[in-house]
C-alpha positions as a Python dict, from the first residue, in 0.01 Angstrom:
ca = {
    (1, 'X'): (0, 0, 0),
    (2, 'X'): (-47, -120, -359),
    (3, 'X'): (207, -312, -565),
    (4, 'X'): (350, 4, -722),
    (5, 'X'): (394, 166, -381),
    (6, 'X'): (572, -140, -244),
    (7, 'X'): (802, -144, -548),
    (8, 'X'): (882, 225, -503),
    (9, 'X'): (960, 176, -134),
    (10, 'X'): (1180, -129, -193),
    (11, 'X'): (1371, 49, -473),
    (12, 'X'): (1450, 350, -254),
    (13, 'X'): (1556, 137, 43),
    (14, 'X'): (1773, -89, -173),
    (15, 'X'): (1977, 192, -331),
    (16, 'X'): (2044, 343, 12),
    (17, 'X'): (2159, 7, 151),
    (18, 'X'): (2387, -58, -148),
    (19, 'X'): (2531, 294, -123),
    (20, 'X'): (2601, 241, 248),
    (21, 'X'): (2768, -94, 182),
    (22, 'X'): (2997, 55, -82),
    (23, 'X'): (3082, 339, 156),
    (24, 'X'): (3163, 86, 428),
    (25, 'X'): (3395, -104, 193),
    (26, 'X'): (3585, 218, 121),
    (27, 'X'): (3619, 279, 496),
    (28, 'X'): (3753, -75, 543),
    (29, 'X'): (4012, -23, 270),
    (30, 'X'): (4117, 313, 419),
    (31, 'X'): (4136, 208, 786),
    (32, 'X'): (3989, -126, 884),
    (33, 'X'): (4038, -60, 1256),
    (34, 'X'): (3819, 254, 1259),
    (35, 'X'): (3577, 159, 982),
    (36, 'X'): (3308, 8, 1206),
    (37, 'X'): (3280, 295, 1460),
    (38, 'X'): (3290, 551, 1178),
    (39, 'X'): (3016, 367, 991),
    (40, 'X'): (2811, 342, 1310),
    (41, 'X'): (2837, 721, 1342),
    (42, 'X'): (2684, 763, 997),
    (43, 'X'): (2389, 546, 1101),
    (44, 'X'): (2331, 686, 1451),
    (45, 'X'): (2454, 1045, 1476),
    (46, 'X'): (2137, 1217, 1352),
    (47, 'X'): (1920, 1027, 1602),
    (48, 'X'): (2160, 1042, 1897),
    (49, 'X'): (2000, 1357, 2042),
    (50, 'X'): (1717, 1602, 1984),
    (51, 'X'): (1967, 1872, 1892),
    (52, 'X'): (2117, 1654, 1621),
    (53, 'X'): (1770, 1565, 1497),
    (54, 'X'): (1697, 1937, 1469),
    (55, 'X'): (2017, 1989, 1270),
    (56, 'X'): (1905, 1711, 1032),
    (57, 'X'): (1583, 1904, 967),
    (58, 'X'): (1779, 2228, 929),
    (59, 'X'): (2011, 2083, 666),
    (60, 'X'): (1720, 1904, 494),
    (61, 'X'): (1522, 2226, 441),
    (62, 'X'): (1703, 2359, 129),
    (63, 'X'): (1767, 2020, -30),
    (64, 'X'): (1401, 1921, -3),
    (65, 'X'): (1312, 2231, -202),
    (66, 'X'): (1587, 2185, -461),
    (67, 'X'): (1477, 1822, -489),
    (68, 'X'): (1120, 1941, -539),
    (69, 'X'): (1245, 2184, -803),
    (70, 'X'): (1408, 1903, -1001),
    (71, 'X'): (1108, 1672, -953),
    (72, 'X'): (854, 1932, -1064),
    (73, 'X'): (1034, 1985, -1393),
    (74, 'X'): (1086, 1611, -1437),
    (75, 'X'): (714, 1543, -1391),
    (76, 'X'): (647, 1784, -1678),
    (77, 'X'): (901, 1628, -1914),
    (78, 'X'): (1196, 1859, -1838),
    (79, 'X'): (1526, 1813, -1656),
    (80, 'X'): (1606, 2116, -1443),
    (81, 'X'): (1976, 2073, -1379),
    (82, 'X'): (1993, 2450, -1321),
    (83, 'X'): (1872, 2441, -960),
    (84, 'X'): (2221, 2533, -840),
    (85, 'X'): (2223, 2866, -1023),
    (86, 'X'): (1863, 2939, -925),
    (87, 'X'): (1946, 2857, -563),
    (88, 'X'): (2246, 3092, -568),
    (89, 'X'): (2059, 3377, -734),
    (90, 'X'): (1767, 3343, -492),
    (91, 'X'): (2001, 3330, -193),
    (92, 'X'): (2177, 3651, -297),
    (93, 'X'): (1849, 3839, -345),
    (94, 'X'): (1727, 3723, -3),
    (95, 'X'): (2048, 3846, 164),
    (96, 'X'): (2030, 4177, -26),
    (97, 'X'): (1673, 4242, 93),
    (98, 'X'): (1760, 4139, 449),
    (99, 'X'): (2065, 4367, 463),
    (100, 'X'): (1959, 4670, 261),
    (101, 'X'): (1587, 4698, 344),
    (102, 'X'): (1625, 4755, 718),
    (103, 'X'): (1360, 5029, 702),
    (104, 'X'): (1098, 4754, 668),
    (105, 'X'): (957, 4591, 983),
    (106, 'X'): (1124, 4251, 1040),
    (107, 'X'): (818, 4034, 956),
    (108, 'X'): (759, 4219, 629),
    (109, 'X'): (1132, 4213, 548),
    (110, 'X'): (1147, 3834, 602),
    (111, 'X'): (842, 3780, 381),
    (112, 'X'): (983, 4017, 116),
    (113, 'X'): (1314, 3827, 116),
    (114, 'X'): (1143, 3493, 53),
    (115, 'X'): (913, 3629, -219),
    (116, 'X'): (1197, 3818, -390),
    (117, 'X'): (1416, 3508, -383),
    (118, 'X'): (1136, 3301, -540),
    (119, 'X'): (1092, 3561, -814),
    (120, 'X'): (1467, 3571, -875),
    (121, 'X'): (1477, 3193, -907),
    (122, 'X'): (1174, 3203, -1140),
    (123, 'X'): (1348, 3463, -1357),
    (124, 'X'): (1662, 3249, -1376),
    (125, 'X'): (1454, 2941, -1454),
    (126, 'X'): (1264, 3124, -1728),
    (127, 'X'): (1581, 3162, -1937),
    (128, 'X'): (1622, 2790, -2022),
    (129, 'X'): (1241, 2767, -2044),
    (130, 'X'): (1226, 3036, -2313),
    (131, 'X'): (1519, 2888, -2502),
    (132, 'X'): (1354, 2546, -2493),
    (133, 'X'): (1011, 2674, -2597),
    (134, 'X'): (1108, 2906, -2883),
    (135, 'X'): (1451, 2787, -3000),
    (136, 'X'): (1436, 2417, -2904),
    (137, 'X'): (1760, 2449, -2705),
    (138, 'X'): (1787, 2147, -2475),
    (139, 'X'): (1723, 2257, -2117),
    (140, 'X'): (2024, 2064, -1981),
    (141, 'X'): (2262, 2270, -2197),
    (142, 'X'): (2101, 2603, -2114),
    (143, 'X'): (2073, 2514, -1743),
    (144, 'X'): (2446, 2439, -1727),
    (145, 'X'): (2504, 2776, -1890),
    (146, 'X'): (2279, 2962, -1645),
    (147, 'X'): (2441, 2781, -1350),
    (148, 'X'): (2782, 2927, -1427),
    (149, 'X'): (2650, 3266, -1538),
    (150, 'X'): (2450, 3286, -1215),
    (151, 'X'): (2752, 3192, -1003),
    (152, 'X'): (2983, 3453, -1160),
    (153, 'X'): (2708, 3717, -1174),
    (154, 'X'): (2636, 3673, -803),
    (155, 'X'): (3010, 3693, -726),
    (156, 'X'): (3018, 4024, -914),
    (157, 'X'): (2712, 4156, -727),
    (158, 'X'): (2854, 4056, -388),
    (159, 'X'): (3184, 4234, -454),
    (160, 'X'): (3005, 4551, -564),
    (161, 'X'): (2712, 4560, -322),
    (162, 'X'): (2742, 4323, -23),
    (163, 'X'): (3114, 4264, 28),
    (164, 'X'): (3242, 4221, 383),
    (165, 'X'): (3608, 4332, 372),
    (166, 'X'): (3702, 4162, 697),
    (167, 'X'): (3565, 3818, 609),
    (168, 'X'): (3600, 3820, 231),
    (169, 'X'): (3239, 3705, 187),
    (170, 'X'): (2898, 3862, 157),
    (171, 'X'): (2759, 4056, 449),
    (172, 'X'): (2583, 3837, 702),
    (173, 'X'): (2208, 3848, 739),
    (174, 'X'): (2102, 4067, 1035),
    (175, 'X'): (1950, 3867, 1319),
    (176, 'X'): (1605, 4022, 1277),
    (177, 'X'): (1604, 3925, 908),
    (178, 'X'): (1637, 3555, 990),
    (179, 'X'): (1347, 3313, 998),
    (180, 'X'): (1165, 3287, 1332),
    (181, 'X'): (1221, 2967, 1528),
    (182, 'X'): (855, 2938, 1634),
    (183, 'X'): (959, 2763, 1955),
    (184, 'X'): (1136, 2475, 1782),
    (185, 'X'): (1455, 2556, 1973),
    (186, 'X'): (1279, 2440, 2292),
    (187, 'X'): (1209, 2100, 2139),
    (188, 'X'): (1533, 2030, 1953),
    (189, 'X'): (1794, 2097, 2222),
    (190, 'X'): (2042, 1927, 2452),
    (191, 'X'): (2038, 2092, 2794),
    (192, 'X'): (2177, 2442, 2721),
    (193, 'X'): (2254, 2388, 2351),
    (194, 'X'): (1973, 2420, 2097),
    (195, 'X'): (1955, 2342, 1729),
    (196, 'X'): (1910, 2628, 1481),
    (197, 'X'): (1612, 2452, 1321),
    (198, 'X'): (1347, 2710, 1245),
    (199, 'X'): (1023, 2779, 1062),
    (200, 'X'): (1199, 2706, 733),
    (201, 'X'): (1116, 2336, 764),
    (202, 'X'): (749, 2422, 823),
    (203, 'X'): (745, 2655, 520),
    (204, 'X'): (909, 2380, 315),
    (205, 'X'): (648, 2119, 409),
    (206, 'X'): (368, 2362, 325),
    (207, 'X'): (525, 2432, -15),
    (208, 'X'): (555, 2056, -80),
    (209, 'X'): (186, 2009, -2),
    (210, 'X'): (97, 2301, -230),
    (211, 'X'): (301, 2156, -517),
    (212, 'X'): (136, 1816, -464),
    (213, 'X'): (-209, 1977, -489),
    (214, 'X'): (-110, 2168, -803),
    (215, 'X'): (25, 1858, -977),
    (216, 'X'): (-240, 1609, -870),
    (217, 'X'): (-559, 1808, -810),
    (218, 'X'): (-567, 2096, -1061),
    (219, 'X'): (-628, 2135, -1433),
    (220, 'X'): (-307, 2337, -1461),
    (221, 'X'): (-106, 2050, -1311),
    (222, 'X'): (-278, 1800, -1539),
    (223, 'X'): (-181, 2007, -1844),
    (224, 'X'): (179, 2033, -1727),
    (225, 'X'): (203, 1656, -1674),
    (226, 'X'): (27, 1588, -2005),
    (227, 'X'): (302, 1778, -2187),
    (228, 'X'): (558, 1568, -2002),
    (229, 'X'): (394, 1235, -2082),
    (230, 'X'): (317, 1300, -2449),
    (231, 'X'): (379, 1642, -2603),
    (232, 'X'): (216, 1557, -2935),
    (233, 'X'): (-102, 1426, -2773),
    (234, 'X'): (-115, 1732, -2543),
    (235, 'X'): (-73, 1962, -2842),
    (236, 'X'): (-350, 1777, -3028),
    (237, 'X'): (-576, 1827, -2724),
    (238, 'X'): (-523, 2203, -2747),
    (239, 'X'): (-273, 2244, -2462),
    (240, 'X'): (-23, 2527, -2515),
    (241, 'X'): (307, 2342, -2502),
    (242, 'X'): (538, 2646, -2510),
    (243, 'X'): (352, 2820, -2229),
    (244, 'X'): (368, 2510, -2011),
    (245, 'X'): (742, 2465, -2072),
    (246, 'X'): (809, 2822, -1959),
    (247, 'X'): (575, 2798, -1658),
    (248, 'X'): (726, 2467, -1553),
    (249, 'X'): (1081, 2602, -1557),
    (250, 'X'): (972, 2920, -1380),
    (251, 'X'): (800, 2727, -1100),
    (252, 'X'): (1102, 2498, -1070),
    (253, 'X'): (1328, 2804, -1051),
    (254, 'X'): (1104, 2966, -789),
    (255, 'X'): (1131, 2655, -569),
    (256, 'X'): (1512, 2652, -596),
    (257, 'X'): (1525, 3029, -532),
    (258, 'X'): (1313, 2985, -220),
    (259, 'X'): (1555, 2714, -107),
    (260, 'X'): (1837, 2969, -135),
    (261, 'X'): (1644, 3216, 79),
    (262, 'X'): (1564, 2965, 355),
    (263, 'X'): (1924, 2842, 353),
    (264, 'X'): (2078, 3185, 421),
    (265, 'X'): (1803, 3299, 658),
    (266, 'X'): (1845, 3004, 897),
    (267, 'X'): (2013, 3198, 1179),
    (268, 'X'): (2349, 3019, 1166),
    (269, 'X'): (2533, 3322, 1027),
    (270, 'X'): (2579, 3179, 679),
    (271, 'X'): (2718, 3410, 414),
    (272, 'X'): (2792, 3366, 44),
    (273, 'X'): (3154, 3295, -39),
    (274, 'X'): (3313, 3430, -355),
    (275, 'X'): (3428, 3103, -506),
    (276, 'X'): (3429, 2943, -849),
    (277, 'X'): (3217, 2649, -735),
    (278, 'X'): (2850, 2575, -791),
    (279, 'X'): (2622, 2535, -490),
    (280, 'X'): (2607, 2166, -396),
    (281, 'X'): (2245, 2195, -280),
    (282, 'X'): (2131, 2212, -642),
    (283, 'X'): (2301, 1885, -735),
    (284, 'X'): (2211, 1708, -410),
    (285, 'X'): (1854, 1797, -498),
    (286, 'X'): (1879, 1570, -803),
    (287, 'X'): (1954, 1269, -582),
    (288, 'X'): (1681, 1374, -338),
    (289, 'X'): (1429, 1397, -623),
    (290, 'X'): (1523, 1059, -769),
    (291, 'X'): (1531, 886, -429),
    (292, 'X'): (1182, 1025, -364),
    (293, 'X'): (1080, 899, -711),
    (294, 'X'): (983, 1254, -807),
    (295, 'X'): (681, 1244, -577),
    (296, 'X'): (642, 1562, -365),
    (297, 'X'): (560, 1376, -43),
    (298, 'X'): (834, 1118, -103),
    (299, 'X'): (1085, 1401, -142),
    (300, 'X'): (1023, 1515, 218),
    (301, 'X'): (1142, 1176, 346),
    (302, 'X'): (1426, 1137, 97),
    (303, 'X'): (1553, 1488, 181),
    (304, 'X'): (1554, 1410, 553),
    (305, 'X'): (1729, 1077, 489),
    (306, 'X'): (2000, 1236, 274),
    (307, 'X'): (2050, 1508, 537),
    (308, 'X'): (2073, 1240, 809),
    (309, 'X'): (2340, 1047, 621),
    (310, 'X'): (2537, 1358, 532),
    (311, 'X'): (2555, 1495, 886),
    (312, 'X'): (2658, 1156, 1024),
    (313, 'X'): (2920, 1112, 752),
    (314, 'X'): (3068, 1453, 820),
    (315, 'X'): (3167, 1330, 1171),
    (316, 'X'): (3395, 1056, 1036),
    (317, 'X'): (3696, 1286, 1062),
    (318, 'X'): (3681, 1228, 1437),
    (319, 'X'): (3798, 870, 1368),
    (320, 'X'): (4107, 978, 1176),
    (321, 'X'): (3971, 966, 822),
    (322, 'X'): (4095, 1240, 592),
    (323, 'X'): (3846, 1491, 455),
    (324, 'X'): (3894, 1345, 105),
    (325, 'X'): (3783, 998, 221),
    (326, 'X'): (3491, 1153, 406),
    (327, 'X'): (3376, 1338, 94),
    (328, 'X'): (3414, 1026, -123),
    (329, 'X'): (3203, 814, 114),
    (330, 'X'): (2932, 1079, 153),
    (331, 'X'): (2920, 1138, -222),
    (332, 'X'): (2888, 767, -300),
    (333, 'X'): (2609, 718, -47),
    (334, 'X'): (2412, 1024, -155),
    (335, 'X'): (2462, 1016, -531),
    (336, 'X'): (2407, 641, -553),
    (337, 'X'): (2048, 736, -477),
    (338, 'X'): (2022, 858, -837),
    (339, 'X'): (2017, 490, -947),
    (340, 'X'): (1675, 436, -789),
    (341, 'X'): (1490, 437, -1122),
    (342, 'X'): (1728, 177, -1263),
    (343, 'X'): (1677, -42, -956),
    (344, 'X'): (1300, 8, -975),
    (345, 'X'): (1299, -105, -1338),
    (346, 'X'): (1513, -409, -1252),
    (347, 'X'): (1289, -510, -961),
    (348, 'X'): (976, -455, -1168),
    (349, 'X'): (1104, -677, -1448),
    (350, 'X'): (1220, -943, -1201),
    (351, 'X'): (878, -954, -1031),
    (352, 'X'): (703, -958, -1369),
    (353, 'X'): (918, -1245, -1497),
    (354, 'X'): (872, -1437, -1174),
    (355, 'X'): (496, -1395, -1206),
    (356, 'X'): (502, -1523, -1564),
    (357, 'X'): (707, -1830, -1466),
    (358, 'X'): (474, -1902, -1176),
    (359, 'X'): (170, -1872, -1399),
    (360, 'X'): (334, -2094, -1663),
    (361, 'X'): (416, -2365, -1408),
    (362, 'X'): (56, -2359, -1281),
    (363, 'X'): (-75, -2407, -1635),
    (364, 'X'): (163, -2697, -1686),
    (365, 'X'): (44, -2860, -1361),
    (366, 'X'): (-318, -2819, -1467),
    (367, 'X'): (-234, -2962, -1810),
    (368, 'X'): (-61, -3267, -1658),
    (369, 'X'): (-351, -3321, -1424),
    (370, 'X'): (-597, -3313, -1713),
    (371, 'X'): (-392, -3566, -1910),
    (372, 'X'): (-372, -3800, -1613),
    (373, 'X'): (-748, -3799, -1580),
}
């Protein structure tokens, strides 16, 4: 591993450790007697059994993709804070296909749900892309707008097309519209209980690899990154800046929309609630992207780590901590990950300054030795 890789690794590990320490301090203040066992649960729950490990992968599936969505835009000079709305819109379309298109054979229906969700996310991502390209509207402003429009629009569509009167939510996905498990339930299980982990995690890893190839190995990816690094230089080189802005936001939206599909097709009976709250997966994806330093492969590991910490933290209620304290601790641990770039810069400067001082002292020693002679 080169110097840059070591610096990236140390930065990511350091922010997680600091976030955990701050979370532990809050637990000590809340209940010093139960703080240690509760903190131990955060660190060990996900690895305490194969079933729990499977649940970590299950929860990691959508946030890896929303993290990839944020990272893809960031690598091309844009900040896609609209992953939440794209996730919600894609999730609704996937449920709609799964519920209303029962005339299709299950394999085709599952594939259609994923593709339709990706297209829905791409459509929702294209809105801030178009506004940025042709009206110079900052993508953060327009993404916030599309997040809330998407949330209320989906609520309207659920009430009018997929409303379950008995549960007050959207209709659940039929069992044959869910993702196949591909035998993973035989691996991630505890005796008679099996995790719901499914082919979604495999699809996610394949998408990550595809995005990595696009960004690092293709001319199209080079042009997208060139616009992100230096728009003026890219424009001078003949790269169509407006086209790349739109394509970047559409691809980012498609990734978040796919995350919505995989989330609601996971076989756990999830449905969409009619609430005035944005999907947390979109915002957790920001921390996942930053913790993975916006590198597609790094995001796989950061997504799994965030999922691991979240599932362990959610068990702290068993030790008498109120749900508010639980949410505070989880939020601090996860969202502290967003400081990774600041920590990386600090470490880089510290190492650089240390190197300069070391070099200066060596020159002084050589100088003194020469004088003595």
